mmCIF file of C-alpha atoms and ligand atoms in Angstrom:
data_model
loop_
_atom_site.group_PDB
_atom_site.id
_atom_site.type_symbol
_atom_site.label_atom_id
_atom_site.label_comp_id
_atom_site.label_asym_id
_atom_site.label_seq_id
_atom_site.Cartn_x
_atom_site.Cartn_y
_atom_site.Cartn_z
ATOM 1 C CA UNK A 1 132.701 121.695 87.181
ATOM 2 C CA UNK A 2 132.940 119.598 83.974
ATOM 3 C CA UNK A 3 133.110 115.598 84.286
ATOM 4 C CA UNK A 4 134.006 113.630 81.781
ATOM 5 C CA UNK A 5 133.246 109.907 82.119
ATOM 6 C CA UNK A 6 135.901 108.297 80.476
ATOM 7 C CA UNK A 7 134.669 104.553 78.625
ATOM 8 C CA UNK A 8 136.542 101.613 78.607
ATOM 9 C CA UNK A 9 133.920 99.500 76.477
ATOM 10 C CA UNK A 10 134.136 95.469 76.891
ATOM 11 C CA UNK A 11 135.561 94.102 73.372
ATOM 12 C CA UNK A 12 132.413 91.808 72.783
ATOM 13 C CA UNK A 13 129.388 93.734 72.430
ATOM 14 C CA UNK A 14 126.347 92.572 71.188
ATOM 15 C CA UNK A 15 122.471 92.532 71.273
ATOM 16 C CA UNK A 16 121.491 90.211 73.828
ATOM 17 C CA UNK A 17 118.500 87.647 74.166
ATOM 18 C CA UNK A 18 117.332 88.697 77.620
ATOM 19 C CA UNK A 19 114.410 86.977 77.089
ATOM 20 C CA UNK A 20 114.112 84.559 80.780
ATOM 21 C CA UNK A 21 116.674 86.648 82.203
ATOM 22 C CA UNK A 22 115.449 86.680 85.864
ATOM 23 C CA UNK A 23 115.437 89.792 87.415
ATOM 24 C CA UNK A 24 118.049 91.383 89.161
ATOM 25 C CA UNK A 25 120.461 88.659 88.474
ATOM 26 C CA UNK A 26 122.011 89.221 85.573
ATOM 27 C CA UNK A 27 123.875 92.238 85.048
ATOM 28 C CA UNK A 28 124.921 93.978 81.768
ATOM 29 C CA UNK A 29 127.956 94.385 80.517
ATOM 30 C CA UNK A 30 129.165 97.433 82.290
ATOM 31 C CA UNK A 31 129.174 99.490 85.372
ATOM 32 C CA UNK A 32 129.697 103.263 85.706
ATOM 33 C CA UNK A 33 131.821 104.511 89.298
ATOM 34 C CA UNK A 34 133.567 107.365 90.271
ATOM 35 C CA UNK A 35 135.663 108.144 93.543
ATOM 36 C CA UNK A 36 134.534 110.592 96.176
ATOM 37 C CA UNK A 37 137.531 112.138 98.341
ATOM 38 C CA UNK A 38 138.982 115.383 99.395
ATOM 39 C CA UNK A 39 135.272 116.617 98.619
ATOM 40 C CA UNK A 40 135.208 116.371 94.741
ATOM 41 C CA UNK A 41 134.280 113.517 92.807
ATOM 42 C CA UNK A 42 137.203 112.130 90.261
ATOM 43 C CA UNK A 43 137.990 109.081 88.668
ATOM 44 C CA UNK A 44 134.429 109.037 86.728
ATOM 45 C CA UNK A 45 133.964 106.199 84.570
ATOM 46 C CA UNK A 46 132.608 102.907 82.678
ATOM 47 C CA UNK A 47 134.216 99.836 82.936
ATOM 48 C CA UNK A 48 133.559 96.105 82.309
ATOM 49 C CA UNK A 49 131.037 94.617 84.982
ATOM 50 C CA UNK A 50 133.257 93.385 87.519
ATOM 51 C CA UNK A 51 133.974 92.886 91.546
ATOM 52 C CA UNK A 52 135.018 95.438 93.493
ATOM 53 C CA UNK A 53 138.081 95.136 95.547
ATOM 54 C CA UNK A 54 137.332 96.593 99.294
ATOM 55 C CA UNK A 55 139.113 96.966 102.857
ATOM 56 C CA UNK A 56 137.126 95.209 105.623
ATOM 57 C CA UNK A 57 137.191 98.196 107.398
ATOM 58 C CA UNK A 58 135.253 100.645 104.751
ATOM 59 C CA UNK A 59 132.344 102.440 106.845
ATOM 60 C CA UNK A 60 129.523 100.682 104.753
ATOM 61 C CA UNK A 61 130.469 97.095 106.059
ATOM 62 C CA UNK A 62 129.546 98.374 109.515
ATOM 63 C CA UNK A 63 127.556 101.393 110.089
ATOM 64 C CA UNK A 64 125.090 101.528 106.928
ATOM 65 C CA UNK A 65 125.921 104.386 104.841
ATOM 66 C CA UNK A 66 124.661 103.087 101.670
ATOM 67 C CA UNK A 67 121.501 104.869 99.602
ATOM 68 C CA UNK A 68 120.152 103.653 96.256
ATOM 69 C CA UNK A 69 117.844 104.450 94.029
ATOM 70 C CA UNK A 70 115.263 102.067 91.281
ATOM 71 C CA UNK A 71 114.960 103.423 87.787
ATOM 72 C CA UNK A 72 113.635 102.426 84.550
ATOM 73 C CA UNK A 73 115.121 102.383 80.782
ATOM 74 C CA UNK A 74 112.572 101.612 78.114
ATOM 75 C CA UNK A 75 112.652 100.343 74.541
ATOM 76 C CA UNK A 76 110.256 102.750 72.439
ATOM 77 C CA UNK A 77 108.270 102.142 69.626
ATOM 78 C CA UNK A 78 110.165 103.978 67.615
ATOM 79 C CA UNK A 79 113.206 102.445 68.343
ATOM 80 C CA UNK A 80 114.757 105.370 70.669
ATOM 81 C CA UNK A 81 115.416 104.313 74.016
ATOM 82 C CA UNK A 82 114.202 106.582 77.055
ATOM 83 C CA UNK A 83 115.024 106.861 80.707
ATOM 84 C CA UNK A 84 111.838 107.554 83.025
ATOM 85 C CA UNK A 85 112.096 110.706 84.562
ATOM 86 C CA UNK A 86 115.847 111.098 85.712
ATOM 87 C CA UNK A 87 115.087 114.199 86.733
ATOM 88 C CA UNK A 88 112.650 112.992 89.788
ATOM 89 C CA UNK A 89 115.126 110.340 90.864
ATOM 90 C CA UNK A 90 118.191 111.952 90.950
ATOM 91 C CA UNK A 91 116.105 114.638 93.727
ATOM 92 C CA UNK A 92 114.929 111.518 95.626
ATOM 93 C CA UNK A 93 118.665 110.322 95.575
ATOM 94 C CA UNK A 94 119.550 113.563 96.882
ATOM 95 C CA UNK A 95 117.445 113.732 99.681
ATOM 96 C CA UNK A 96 118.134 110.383 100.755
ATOM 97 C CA UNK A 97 122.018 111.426 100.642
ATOM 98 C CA UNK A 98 121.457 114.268 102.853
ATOM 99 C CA UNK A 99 119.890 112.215 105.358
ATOM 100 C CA UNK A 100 122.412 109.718 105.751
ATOM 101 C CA UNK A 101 125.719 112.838 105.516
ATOM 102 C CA UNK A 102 126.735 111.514 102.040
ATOM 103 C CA UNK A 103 127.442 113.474 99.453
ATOM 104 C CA UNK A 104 125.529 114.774 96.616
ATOM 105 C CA UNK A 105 126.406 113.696 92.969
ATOM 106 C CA UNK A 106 126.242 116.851 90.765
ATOM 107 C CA UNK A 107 122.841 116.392 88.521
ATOM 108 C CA UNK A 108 125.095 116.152 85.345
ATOM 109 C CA UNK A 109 127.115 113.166 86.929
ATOM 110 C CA UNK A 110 123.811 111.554 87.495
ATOM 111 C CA UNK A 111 122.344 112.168 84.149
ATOM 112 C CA UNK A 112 125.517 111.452 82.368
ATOM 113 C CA UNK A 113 126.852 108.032 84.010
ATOM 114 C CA UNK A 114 122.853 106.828 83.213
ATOM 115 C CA UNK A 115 122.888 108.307 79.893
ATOM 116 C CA UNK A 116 126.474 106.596 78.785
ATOM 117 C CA UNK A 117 125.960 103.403 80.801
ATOM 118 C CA UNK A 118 122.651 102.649 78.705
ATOM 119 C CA UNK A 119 124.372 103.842 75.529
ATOM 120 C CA UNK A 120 127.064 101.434 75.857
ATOM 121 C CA UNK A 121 124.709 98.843 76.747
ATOM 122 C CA UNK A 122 121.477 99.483 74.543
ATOM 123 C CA UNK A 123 121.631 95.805 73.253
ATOM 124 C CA UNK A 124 120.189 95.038 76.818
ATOM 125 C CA UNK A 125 117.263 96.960 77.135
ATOM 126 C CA UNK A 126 114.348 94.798 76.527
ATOM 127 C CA UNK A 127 111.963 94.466 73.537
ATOM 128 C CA UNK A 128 108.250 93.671 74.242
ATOM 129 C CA UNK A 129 105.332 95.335 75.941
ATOM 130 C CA UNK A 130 106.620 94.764 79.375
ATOM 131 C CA UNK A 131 110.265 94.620 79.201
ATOM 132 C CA UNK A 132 112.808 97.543 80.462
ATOM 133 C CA UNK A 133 116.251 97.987 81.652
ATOM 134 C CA UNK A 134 116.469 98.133 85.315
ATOM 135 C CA UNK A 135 119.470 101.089 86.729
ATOM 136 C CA UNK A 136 120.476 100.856 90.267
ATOM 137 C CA UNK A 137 122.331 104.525 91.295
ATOM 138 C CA UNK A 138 123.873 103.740 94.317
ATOM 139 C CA UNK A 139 126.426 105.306 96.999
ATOM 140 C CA UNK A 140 128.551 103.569 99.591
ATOM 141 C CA UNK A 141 130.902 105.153 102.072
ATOM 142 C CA UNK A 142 134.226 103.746 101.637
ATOM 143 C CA UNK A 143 136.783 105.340 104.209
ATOM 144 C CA UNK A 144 138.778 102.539 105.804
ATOM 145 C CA UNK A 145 137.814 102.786 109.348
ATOM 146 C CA UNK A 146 136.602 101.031 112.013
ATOM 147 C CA UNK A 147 135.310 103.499 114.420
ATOM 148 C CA UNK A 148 131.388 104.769 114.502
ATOM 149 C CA UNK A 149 131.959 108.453 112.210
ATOM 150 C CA UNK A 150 130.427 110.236 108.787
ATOM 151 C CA UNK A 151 132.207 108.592 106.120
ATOM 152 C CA UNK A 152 135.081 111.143 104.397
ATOM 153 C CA UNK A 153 135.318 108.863 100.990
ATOM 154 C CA UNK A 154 132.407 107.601 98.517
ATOM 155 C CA UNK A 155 131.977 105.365 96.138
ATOM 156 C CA UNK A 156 128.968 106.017 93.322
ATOM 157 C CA UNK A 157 127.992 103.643 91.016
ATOM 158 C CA UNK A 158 125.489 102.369 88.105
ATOM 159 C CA UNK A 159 125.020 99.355 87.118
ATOM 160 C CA UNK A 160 121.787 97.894 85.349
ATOM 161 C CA UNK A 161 119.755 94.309 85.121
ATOM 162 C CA UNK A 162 116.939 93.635 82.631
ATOM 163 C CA UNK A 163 113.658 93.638 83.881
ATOM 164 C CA UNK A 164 110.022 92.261 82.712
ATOM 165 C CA UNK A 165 107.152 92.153 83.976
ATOM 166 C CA UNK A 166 107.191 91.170 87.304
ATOM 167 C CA UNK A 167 103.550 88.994 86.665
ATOM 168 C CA UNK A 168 102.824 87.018 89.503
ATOM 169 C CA UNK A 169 99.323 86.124 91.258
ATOM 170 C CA UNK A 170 97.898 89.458 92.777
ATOM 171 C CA UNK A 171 99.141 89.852 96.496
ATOM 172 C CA UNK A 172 98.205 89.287 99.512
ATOM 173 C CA UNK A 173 99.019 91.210 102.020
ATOM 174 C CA UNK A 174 98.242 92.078 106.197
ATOM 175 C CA UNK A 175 98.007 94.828 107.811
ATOM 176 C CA UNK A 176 101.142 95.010 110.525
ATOM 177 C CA UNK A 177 99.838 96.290 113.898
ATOM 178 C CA UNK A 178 102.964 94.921 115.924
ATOM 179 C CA UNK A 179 106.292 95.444 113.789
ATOM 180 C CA UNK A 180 107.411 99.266 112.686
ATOM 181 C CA UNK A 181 108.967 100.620 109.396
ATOM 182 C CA UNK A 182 109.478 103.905 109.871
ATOM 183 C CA UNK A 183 108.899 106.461 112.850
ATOM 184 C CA UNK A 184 108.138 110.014 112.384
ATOM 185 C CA UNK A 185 111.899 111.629 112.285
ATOM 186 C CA UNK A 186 113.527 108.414 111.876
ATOM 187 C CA UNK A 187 114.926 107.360 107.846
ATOM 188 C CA UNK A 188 112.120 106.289 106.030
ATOM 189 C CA UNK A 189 111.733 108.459 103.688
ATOM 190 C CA UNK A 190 115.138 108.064 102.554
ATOM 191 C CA UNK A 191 115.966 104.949 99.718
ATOM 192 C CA UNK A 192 119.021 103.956 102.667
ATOM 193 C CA UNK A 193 119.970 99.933 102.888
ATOM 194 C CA UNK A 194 119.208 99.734 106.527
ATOM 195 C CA UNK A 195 115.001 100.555 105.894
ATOM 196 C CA UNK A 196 115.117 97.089 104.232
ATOM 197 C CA UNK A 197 117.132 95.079 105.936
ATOM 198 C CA UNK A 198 115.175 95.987 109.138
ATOM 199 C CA UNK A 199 111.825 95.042 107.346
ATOM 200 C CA UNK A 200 112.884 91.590 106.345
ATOM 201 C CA UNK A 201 112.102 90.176 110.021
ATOM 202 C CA UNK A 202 108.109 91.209 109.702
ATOM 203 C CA UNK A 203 107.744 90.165 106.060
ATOM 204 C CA UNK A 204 109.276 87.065 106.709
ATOM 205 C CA UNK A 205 106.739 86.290 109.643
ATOM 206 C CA UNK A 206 104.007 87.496 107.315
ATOM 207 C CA UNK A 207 105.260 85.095 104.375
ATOM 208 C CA UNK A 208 105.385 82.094 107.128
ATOM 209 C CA UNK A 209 101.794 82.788 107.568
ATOM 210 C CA UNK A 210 100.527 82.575 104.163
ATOM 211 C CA UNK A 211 101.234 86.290 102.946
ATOM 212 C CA UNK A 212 103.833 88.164 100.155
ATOM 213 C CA UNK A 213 103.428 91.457 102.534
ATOM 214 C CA UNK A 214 102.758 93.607 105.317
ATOM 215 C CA UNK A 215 101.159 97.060 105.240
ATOM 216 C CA UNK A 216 103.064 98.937 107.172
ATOM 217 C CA UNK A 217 100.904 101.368 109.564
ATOM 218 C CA UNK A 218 102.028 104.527 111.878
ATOM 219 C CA UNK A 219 104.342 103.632 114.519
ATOM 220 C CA UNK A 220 102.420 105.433 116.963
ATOM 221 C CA UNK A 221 98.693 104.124 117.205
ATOM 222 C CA UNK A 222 99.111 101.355 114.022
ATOM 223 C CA UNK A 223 95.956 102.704 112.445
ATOM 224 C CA UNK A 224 97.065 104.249 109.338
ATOM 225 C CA UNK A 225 98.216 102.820 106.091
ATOM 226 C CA UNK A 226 101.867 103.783 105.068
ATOM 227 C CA UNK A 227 102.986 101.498 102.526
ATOM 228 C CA UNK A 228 104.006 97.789 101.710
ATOM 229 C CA UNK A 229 107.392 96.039 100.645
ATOM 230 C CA UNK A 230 108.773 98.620 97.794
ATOM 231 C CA UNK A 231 105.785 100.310 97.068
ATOM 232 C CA UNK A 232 103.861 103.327 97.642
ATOM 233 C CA UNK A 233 99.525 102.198 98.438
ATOM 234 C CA UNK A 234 96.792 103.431 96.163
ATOM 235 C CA UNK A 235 93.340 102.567 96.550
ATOM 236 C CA UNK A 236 90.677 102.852 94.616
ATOM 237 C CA UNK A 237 87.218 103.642 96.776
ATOM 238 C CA UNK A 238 84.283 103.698 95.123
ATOM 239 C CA UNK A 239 86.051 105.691 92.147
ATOM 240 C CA UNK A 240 88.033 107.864 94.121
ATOM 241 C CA UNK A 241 91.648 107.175 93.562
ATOM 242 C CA UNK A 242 93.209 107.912 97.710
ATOM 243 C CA UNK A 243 96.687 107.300 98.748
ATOM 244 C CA UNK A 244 98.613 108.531 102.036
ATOM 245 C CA UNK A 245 100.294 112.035 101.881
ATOM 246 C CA UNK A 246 104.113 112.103 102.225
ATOM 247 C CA UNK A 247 104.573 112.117 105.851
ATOM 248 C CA UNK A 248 108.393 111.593 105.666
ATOM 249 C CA UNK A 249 108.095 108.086 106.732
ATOM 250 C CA UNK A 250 106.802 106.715 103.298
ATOM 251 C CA UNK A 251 108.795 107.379 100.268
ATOM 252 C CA UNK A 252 108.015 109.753 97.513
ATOM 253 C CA UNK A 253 107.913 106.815 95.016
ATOM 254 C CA UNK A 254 108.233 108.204 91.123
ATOM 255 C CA UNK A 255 105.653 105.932 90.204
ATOM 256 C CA UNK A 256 102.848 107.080 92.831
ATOM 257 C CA UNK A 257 103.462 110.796 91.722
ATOM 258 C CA UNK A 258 103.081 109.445 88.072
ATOM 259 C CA UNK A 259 100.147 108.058 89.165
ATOM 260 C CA UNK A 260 98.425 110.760 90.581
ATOM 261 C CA UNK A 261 99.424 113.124 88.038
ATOM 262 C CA UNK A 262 97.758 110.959 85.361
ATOM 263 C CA UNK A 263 94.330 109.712 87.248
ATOM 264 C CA UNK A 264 93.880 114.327 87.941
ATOM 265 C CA UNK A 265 94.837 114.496 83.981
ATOM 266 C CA UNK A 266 91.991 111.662 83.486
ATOM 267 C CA UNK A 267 89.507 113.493 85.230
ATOM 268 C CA UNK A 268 90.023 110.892 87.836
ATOM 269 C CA UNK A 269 89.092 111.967 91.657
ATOM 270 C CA UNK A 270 91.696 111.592 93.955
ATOM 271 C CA UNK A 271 92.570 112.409 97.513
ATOM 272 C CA UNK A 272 95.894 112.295 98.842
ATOM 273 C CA UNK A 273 94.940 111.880 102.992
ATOM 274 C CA UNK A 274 95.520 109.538 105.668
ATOM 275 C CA UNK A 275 94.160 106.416 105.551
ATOM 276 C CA UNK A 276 93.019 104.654 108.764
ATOM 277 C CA UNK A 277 93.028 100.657 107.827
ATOM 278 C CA UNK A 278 89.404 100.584 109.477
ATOM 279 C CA UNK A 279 88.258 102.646 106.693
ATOM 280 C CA UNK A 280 88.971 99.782 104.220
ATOM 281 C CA UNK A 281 87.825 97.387 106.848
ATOM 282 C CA UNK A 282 84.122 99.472 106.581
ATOM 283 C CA UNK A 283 84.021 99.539 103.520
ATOM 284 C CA UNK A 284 85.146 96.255 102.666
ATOM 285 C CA UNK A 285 82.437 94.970 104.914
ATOM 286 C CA UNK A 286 79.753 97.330 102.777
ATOM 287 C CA UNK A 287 80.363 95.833 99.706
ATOM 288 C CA UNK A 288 81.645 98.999 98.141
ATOM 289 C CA UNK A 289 84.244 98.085 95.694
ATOM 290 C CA UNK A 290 87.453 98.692 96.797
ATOM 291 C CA UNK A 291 90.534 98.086 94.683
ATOM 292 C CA UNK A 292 94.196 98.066 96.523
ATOM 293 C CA UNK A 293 97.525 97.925 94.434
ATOM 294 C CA UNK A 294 101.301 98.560 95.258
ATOM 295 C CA UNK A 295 102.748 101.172 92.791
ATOM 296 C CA UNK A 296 106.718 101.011 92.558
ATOM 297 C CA UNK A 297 109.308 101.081 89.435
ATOM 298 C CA UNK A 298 109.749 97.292 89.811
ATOM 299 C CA UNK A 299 106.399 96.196 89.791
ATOM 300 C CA UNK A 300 104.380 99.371 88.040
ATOM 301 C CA UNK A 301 101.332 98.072 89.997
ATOM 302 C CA UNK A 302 100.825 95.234 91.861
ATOM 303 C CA UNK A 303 96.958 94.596 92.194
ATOM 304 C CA UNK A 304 95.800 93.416 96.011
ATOM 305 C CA UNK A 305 93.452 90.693 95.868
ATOM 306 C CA UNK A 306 93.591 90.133 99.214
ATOM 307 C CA UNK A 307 93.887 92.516 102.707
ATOM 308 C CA UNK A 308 94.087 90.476 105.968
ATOM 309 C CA UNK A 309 93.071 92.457 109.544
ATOM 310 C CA UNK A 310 93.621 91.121 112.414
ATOM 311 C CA UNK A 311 92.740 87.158 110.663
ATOM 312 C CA UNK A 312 89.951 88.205 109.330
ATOM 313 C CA UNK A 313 90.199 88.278 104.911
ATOM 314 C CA UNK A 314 88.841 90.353 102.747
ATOM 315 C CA UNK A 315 88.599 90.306 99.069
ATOM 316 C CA UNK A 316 89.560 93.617 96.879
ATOM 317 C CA UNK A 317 88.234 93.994 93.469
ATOM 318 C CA UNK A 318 90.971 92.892 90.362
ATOM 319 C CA UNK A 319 88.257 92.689 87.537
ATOM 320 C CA UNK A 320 90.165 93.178 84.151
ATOM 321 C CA UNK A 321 87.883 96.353 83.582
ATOM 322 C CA UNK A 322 89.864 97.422 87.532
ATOM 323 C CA UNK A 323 90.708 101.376 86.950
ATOM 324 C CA UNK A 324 94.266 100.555 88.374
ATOM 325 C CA UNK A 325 94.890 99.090 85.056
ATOM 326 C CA UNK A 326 93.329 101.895 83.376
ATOM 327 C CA UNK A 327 96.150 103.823 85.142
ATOM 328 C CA UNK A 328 98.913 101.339 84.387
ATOM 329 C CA UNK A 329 98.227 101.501 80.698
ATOM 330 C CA UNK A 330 98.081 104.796 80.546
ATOM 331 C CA UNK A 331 101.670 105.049 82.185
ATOM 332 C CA UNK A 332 102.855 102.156 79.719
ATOM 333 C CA UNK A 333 101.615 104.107 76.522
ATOM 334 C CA UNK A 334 103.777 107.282 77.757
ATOM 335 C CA UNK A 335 106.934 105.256 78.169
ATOM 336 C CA UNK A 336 106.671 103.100 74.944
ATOM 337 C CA UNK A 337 106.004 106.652 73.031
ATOM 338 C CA UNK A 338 102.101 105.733 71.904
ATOM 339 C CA UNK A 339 101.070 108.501 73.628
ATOM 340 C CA UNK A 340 102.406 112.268 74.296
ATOM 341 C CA UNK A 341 104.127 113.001 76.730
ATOM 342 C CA UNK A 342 102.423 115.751 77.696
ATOM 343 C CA UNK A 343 104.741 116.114 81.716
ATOM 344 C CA UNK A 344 108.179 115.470 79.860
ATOM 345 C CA UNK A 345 109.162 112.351 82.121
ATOM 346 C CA UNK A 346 110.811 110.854 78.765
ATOM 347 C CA UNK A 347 114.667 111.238 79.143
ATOM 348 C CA UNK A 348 115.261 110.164 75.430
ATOM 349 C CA UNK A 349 119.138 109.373 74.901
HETATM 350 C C1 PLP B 1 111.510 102.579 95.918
HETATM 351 C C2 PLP B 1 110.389 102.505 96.882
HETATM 352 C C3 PLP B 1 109.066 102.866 96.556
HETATM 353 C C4 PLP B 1 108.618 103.175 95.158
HETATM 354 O O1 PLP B 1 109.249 104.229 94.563
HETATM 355 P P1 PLP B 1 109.285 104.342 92.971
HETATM 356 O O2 PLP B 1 110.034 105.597 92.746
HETATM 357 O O3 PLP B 1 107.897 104.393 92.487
HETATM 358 O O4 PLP B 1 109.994 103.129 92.481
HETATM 359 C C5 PLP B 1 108.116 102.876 97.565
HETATM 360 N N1 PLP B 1 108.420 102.510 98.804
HETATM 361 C C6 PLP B 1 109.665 102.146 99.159
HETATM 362 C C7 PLP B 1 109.934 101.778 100.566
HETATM 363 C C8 PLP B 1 110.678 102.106 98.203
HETATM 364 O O5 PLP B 1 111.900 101.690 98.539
#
């Protein structure tokens, strides 16, 4: 089925200093939606940023129906203006949709309300080595109901905040023996509101105590590493670049698959296994050097300088010659158009 978006542009458009702009605050000039009922999505469209208008009683107030999804648009050096890997996202969105009984978006919806959306706004996308344009898909379930049931009406939308580098001291972080994330056959694979909401009481104990995160381990013994905050864990031991498989309670973050695609296309080795948090603790305690980083769209990577267990702190290796910047520039050069991109994850509108 053909959608057409239809565009009601604001009248003042121009380019905008986003320079200071903090993150996630400020939101461009438009937002894409369209309407989900009597199983078809209608009413597709861009109109001026604005508040929505909403019955107490729609589903997402109450039950948690709500799945998003964290994407990048990025100023190249040739002036063009790419989306990273739509193609990636808009599957993740997908399965996140299915677990939670929404509906899917067709893929040209998705593609297309990105596409105009940072069209219409291009004056907002970020100049500099660091900047980008920040999209945030997301789905609500809007049926007017009070009373526990699958939502029957949707509402999708797009709407986008610049985004710079997100440079702040290198984390540190504790491994979380006590608190959960994410059991095996529960939601946390899935980008749904509810996985975050339910994290903030651990993180917020772990903050109180001096830290910026938790690593989240298994919910069954707590011995091996799933992931931290937003991002996916990669570790560099020795020079072996190892991260946890999918195990359907982590997500499938764009940027870890990035990641691992480019370190194998270095001639990088890597190992995608379990981790047991012990097996840092060894080899932390060895003096082999072990660097630990966060990989996520907001962040790229966030480098670990320090890994609590149980009290005890150890220090991980952030040397400017670190290979997880090796990897991070590598990704950078690919998005800015400096170097080919060899795996097609440019979307170039
Ligand atoms: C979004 C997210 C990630 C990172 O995914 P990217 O696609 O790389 O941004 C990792 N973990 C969680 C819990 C997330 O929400």
């Amino acid at each position: 089925m053909e959608h057409t978006i239809s565009i009601s542009a604001s009248r003042e458009r121009k380019v905008r200093d986003t320079s200071n702009m903090p993150f996630g605050v400020q939101p461009t000039e438009h937002m894409f939606m369209a309407v989900y009922r009597e199983n078809t999505w209608e009413d597709a469209r861009i109109i001026p940023f604005s508040n929505l208008q909403m019955s107490p009683l729609a589903l997402c107030l109450h039950y948690g129906q709500t799945v998003f999804e964290g994407m990048k648009a990025f100023l190249m050096e040739d002036g063009g203006i790419n989306i990273f890997r739509p193609d990636k996202h808009y599957e993740r969105f997908n399965k996140s949709l299915e677990r939670m009984c929404m509906p899917s978006v067709p893929k040209e919806l998705f593609v297309g309300a990105l596409r105009s959306l940072v069209q219409l706004d291009a004056g907002w996308v970020p100049e500099g080595e660091h900047g980008s344009l920040y999209l945030r898909p997301f789905m609500i379930a809007t049926e007017e109901r009070i009373g526990v049931k699958i939502s029957d009406e949707y509402l999708f939308m797009v709407v986008a905040t610049p985004a710079f580098q997100y440079y702040t001291q290198p984390l540190k972080i504790r491994v979380e023996t006590e608190y959960t994330r994410a059991a095996d056959g529960g939601t946390g694979a899935a980008k749904c509101g509810g996985n975050y909401g339910a994290a903030f009481y651990p993180s917020k104990l772990a903050r109180e105590a001096g830290y910026d995160q938790v690593i989240w381990t298994d919910s069954k013994q707590h011995e091996y590493i799933e992931e931290s905050g937003t991002m996916n864990l990669m570790f560099f031991i020795g020079d072996t670049l190892v991260t946890p498989p999918l195990s359907g309670t982590i997500l499938d973050g764009v940027t870890r698959d990035s990641l691992l695609t480019l370190a194998k296309g270095a001639g990088m080795k890597v190992e995608v296994r379990p981790v047991r948090y012990r097996e840092l603790q060894d080899a932390l305690e060895h003096g082999v050097r072990l660097e630990a980083f966060g990989a996520g769209t907001a962040a790229v990577i966030a480098p670990v300088a320090t890994i609590a267990i149980e009290g005890k702190e150890y220090s991980c290796y952030t040397g400017a010659d670190a290979r997880m910047y090796q990897l991070r520039d590598m990704l950078l050069r690919i998005r800015k158009g400096s170097d080919p991109d060899v795996h097609k994850w440019n979307y170039i509108i």
